[in-house]
Amino acid sequence: MTEVYLAIYDLSQGMARSLSSQFLGPQYAIDMIPHTALLVFGKEYYFGGGIQCVDPQYFRSRSGLYPVKTELLGTTRITQGEFDVWCRHEESTKYNMATYDLLHCNCNHFSHEAALK
């Protein structure tokens, strides 16, 4: 069995709260602009221009982003090969550059669906 983690990033790096509060008022402040990824099999899987699978340290050094929170979701019995096949199928049908939508098909939707599958 392999542990599965959810990495939660703030794309605004703390600016969402202060800027949204200025424009929307303190009662409507947005805490963060989330980006999520699954950490499993020693890799970071996320949706960004297609489904990406990279070393977590590579993603962090390349993007300059570090998780604000990492949560253990549980364990999985599937193999990395089985998960990679699922990811390739999902990328060809649902999670690719042509289907990206800020509100309806983004990295958070991918992380949610991948964690459930």
Short mmCIF file of the C-alpha atoms (twelve columns), coordinates in Angstrom:
data_MODEL
# 
_entry.id   MODEL 
# 
loop_
_atom_site.group_PDB 
_atom_site.id 
_atom_site.type_symbol 
_atom_site.label_atom_id 
_atom_site.label_alt_id 
_atom_site.label_comp_id 
_atom_site.label_asym_id 
_atom_site.label_seq_id 
_atom_site.Cartn_x 
_atom_site.Cartn_y 
_atom_site.Cartn_z 
_atom_site.pdbx_PDB_model_num 
ATOM 1   C CA . MET A 1   0.000   0.000  0.000   1 
ATOM 2   C CA . THR A 2   1.191   3.478  -0.878  1 
ATOM 3   C CA . GLU A 3   0.352   6.687  0.945   1 
ATOM 4   C CA . VAL A 4   -1.389  9.448  -1.019  1 
ATOM 5   C CA . TYR A 5   -1.013  13.105 -0.028  1 
ATOM 6   C CA . LEU A 6   -2.695  16.268 -1.218  1 
ATOM 7   C CA . ALA A 7   -0.322  19.212 -1.636  1 
ATOM 8   C CA . ILE A 8   -2.088  22.577 -1.374  1 
ATOM 9   C CA . TYR A 9   -0.348  25.654 -2.781  1 
ATOM 10  C CA . ASP A 10  -1.286  29.326 -2.785  1 
ATOM 11  C CA . LEU A 11  -0.660  30.668 -6.286  1 
ATOM 12  C CA . SER A 12  -0.933  34.232 -4.960  1 
ATOM 13  C CA . GLN A 13  1.764   33.572 -2.344  1 
ATOM 14  C CA . GLY A 14  -0.270  35.430 0.287   1 
ATOM 15  C CA . MET A 15  -1.401  38.329 -1.861  1 
ATOM 16  C CA . ALA A 16  -4.989  37.106 -2.411  1 
ATOM 17  C CA . ARG A 17  -6.116  37.994 1.094   1 
ATOM 18  C CA . SER A 18  -4.739  41.532 1.162   1 
ATOM 19  C CA . LEU A 19  -5.697  42.462 -2.392  1 
ATOM 20  C CA . SER A 20  -9.162  40.894 -2.327  1 
ATOM 21  C CA . SER A 21  -9.902  42.594 0.980   1 
ATOM 22  C CA . GLN A 22  -9.002  45.962 -0.558  1 
ATOM 23  C CA . PHE A 23  -11.259 45.441 -3.566  1 
ATOM 24  C CA . LEU A 24  -14.086 43.395 -2.059  1 
ATOM 25  C CA . GLY A 25  -14.008 44.472 1.570   1 
ATOM 26  C CA . PRO A 26  -12.719 42.488 4.565   1 
ATOM 27  C CA . GLN A 27  -15.891 40.429 4.872   1 
ATOM 28  C CA . TYR A 28  -15.363 39.066 1.327   1 
ATOM 29  C CA . ALA A 29  -11.622 38.470 1.438   1 
ATOM 30  C CA . ILE A 30  -10.297 35.462 -0.465  1 
ATOM 31  C CA . ASP A 31  -7.753  33.525 1.590   1 
ATOM 32  C CA . MET A 32  -5.749  32.140 -1.303  1 
ATOM 33  C CA . ILE A 33  -5.751  31.066 -4.923  1 
ATOM 34  C CA . PRO A 34  -5.360  27.303 -4.548  1 
ATOM 35  C CA . HIS A 35  -3.388  24.925 -6.701  1 
ATOM 36  C CA . THR A 36  -3.471  21.283 -5.682  1 
ATOM 37  C CA . ALA A 37  -1.505  18.204 -6.621  1 
ATOM 38  C CA . LEU A 38  -1.347  14.582 -5.529  1 
ATOM 39  C CA . LEU A 39  1.872   13.294 -4.014  1 
ATOM 40  C CA . VAL A 40  2.098   9.572  -4.606  1 
ATOM 41  C CA . PHE A 41  4.802   7.093  -5.682  1 
ATOM 42  C CA . GLY A 42  7.397   9.765  -4.910  1 
ATOM 43  C CA . LYS A 43  5.986   12.001 -7.649  1 
ATOM 44  C CA . GLU A 44  3.799   15.066 -7.842  1 
ATOM 45  C CA . TYR A 45  0.819   14.696 -10.193 1 
ATOM 46  C CA . TYR A 46  -1.051  17.829 -11.230 1 
ATOM 47  C CA . PHE A 47  -3.053  19.336 -14.080 1 
ATOM 48  C CA . GLY A 48  -1.299  22.185 -15.819 1 
ATOM 49  C CA . GLY A 49  -1.277  22.166 -19.608 1 
ATOM 50  C CA . GLY A 50  -2.030  18.444 -19.386 1 
ATOM 51  C CA . ILE A 51  -1.412  16.014 -16.560 1 
ATOM 52  C CA . GLN A 52  2.124   16.444 -15.269 1 
ATOM 53  C CA . CYS A 53  4.158   13.960 -13.243 1 
ATOM 54  C CA . VAL A 54  7.373   15.357 -11.787 1 
ATOM 55  C CA . ASP A 55  9.641   15.120 -8.798  1 
ATOM 56  C CA . PRO A 56  8.101   17.344 -6.091  1 
ATOM 57  C CA . GLN A 57  11.372  19.197 -5.519  1 
ATOM 58  C CA . TYR A 58  11.679  19.908 -9.231  1 
ATOM 59  C CA . PHE A 59  8.164   21.415 -9.308  1 
ATOM 60  C CA . ARG A 60  8.880   23.564 -6.266  1 
ATOM 61  C CA . SER A 61  12.248  24.845 -7.460  1 
ATOM 62  C CA . ARG A 62  10.918  25.529 -10.964 1 
ATOM 63  C CA . SER A 63  7.713   27.282 -9.833  1 
ATOM 64  C CA . GLY A 64  9.005   28.917 -6.657  1 
ATOM 65  C CA . LEU A 65  5.883   27.615 -4.898  1 
ATOM 66  C CA . TYR A 66  5.854   25.523 -1.749  1 
ATOM 67  C CA . PRO A 67  2.824   23.832 -0.206  1 
ATOM 68  C CA . VAL A 68  1.006   25.821 2.462   1 
ATOM 69  C CA . LYS A 69  -0.407  22.499 3.613   1 
ATOM 70  C CA . THR A 70  0.093   18.809 2.862   1 
ATOM 71  C CA . GLU A 71  -2.627  16.392 3.941   1 
ATOM 72  C CA . LEU A 72  -2.522  12.616 4.079   1 
ATOM 73  C CA . LEU A 73  -5.562  11.371 2.150   1 
ATOM 74  C CA . GLY A 74  -5.009  7.688  2.825   1 
ATOM 75  C CA . THR A 75  -3.424  4.767  1.039   1 
ATOM 76  C CA . THR A 76  -3.873  3.106  -2.331  1 
ATOM 77  C CA . ARG A 77  -3.419  -0.431 -3.544  1 
ATOM 78  C CA . ILE A 78  -3.047  0.473  -7.201  1 
ATOM 79  C CA . THR A 79  0.391   0.496  -8.752  1 
ATOM 80  C CA . GLN A 80  2.159   3.477  -10.242 1 
ATOM 81  C CA . GLY A 81  1.767   1.865  -13.659 1 
ATOM 82  C CA . GLU A 82  -2.001  1.566  -13.213 1 
ATOM 83  C CA . PHE A 83  -2.246  5.168  -12.043 1 
ATOM 84  C CA . ASP A 84  -0.114  6.386  -14.963 1 
ATOM 85  C CA . VAL A 85  -2.412  4.553  -17.421 1 
ATOM 86  C CA . TRP A 86  -5.437  6.232  -15.789 1 
ATOM 87  C CA . CYS A 87  -3.718  9.632  -16.021 1 
ATOM 88  C CA . ARG A 88  -2.901  9.158  -19.722 1 
ATOM 89  C CA . HIS A 89  -6.524  8.219  -20.432 1 
ATOM 90  C CA . GLU A 90  -7.844  11.217 -18.489 1 
ATOM 91  C CA . GLU A 91  -5.413  13.535 -20.255 1 
ATOM 92  C CA . SER A 92  -6.580  12.313 -23.661 1 
ATOM 93  C CA . THR A 93  -10.251 12.825 -22.796 1 
ATOM 94  C CA . LYS A 94  -10.667 15.362 -20.016 1 
ATOM 95  C CA . TYR A 95  -7.573  17.038 -18.565 1 
ATOM 96  C CA . ASN A 96  -5.673  18.696 -21.405 1 
ATOM 97  C CA . MET A 97  -4.960  22.207 -22.684 1 
ATOM 98  C CA . ALA A 98  -8.134  22.277 -24.783 1 
ATOM 99  C CA . THR A 99  -10.400 21.372 -21.852 1 
ATOM 100 C CA . TYR A 100 -8.913  23.594 -19.156 1 
ATOM 101 C CA . ASP A 101 -11.514 25.874 -17.598 1 
ATOM 102 C CA . LEU A 102 -10.803 28.081 -14.594 1 
ATOM 103 C CA . LEU A 103 -14.114 27.261 -12.920 1 
ATOM 104 C CA . HIS A 104 -15.014 23.790 -14.195 1 
ATOM 105 C CA . CYS A 105 -11.877 21.840 -15.142 1 
ATOM 106 C CA . ASN A 106 -8.714  22.899 -13.336 1 
ATOM 107 C CA . CYS A 107 -5.963  21.434 -11.152 1 
ATOM 108 C CA . ASN A 108 -8.289  21.179 -8.155  1 
ATOM 109 C CA . HIS A 109 -10.835 19.153 -10.133 1 
ATOM 110 C CA . PHE A 110 -8.064  16.822 -11.291 1 
ATOM 111 C CA . SER A 111 -6.708  16.322 -7.768  1 
ATOM 112 C CA . HIS A 112 -10.184 15.593 -6.443  1 
ATOM 113 C CA . GLU A 113 -11.032 13.101 -9.169  1 
ATOM 114 C CA . ALA A 114 -7.614  11.394 -9.058  1 
ATOM 115 C CA . ALA A 115 -7.854  10.991 -5.285  1 
ATOM 116 C CA . LEU A 116 -11.266 9.333  -5.607  1 
ATOM 117 C CA . LYS A 117 -10.161 6.995  -8.405  1 
# 
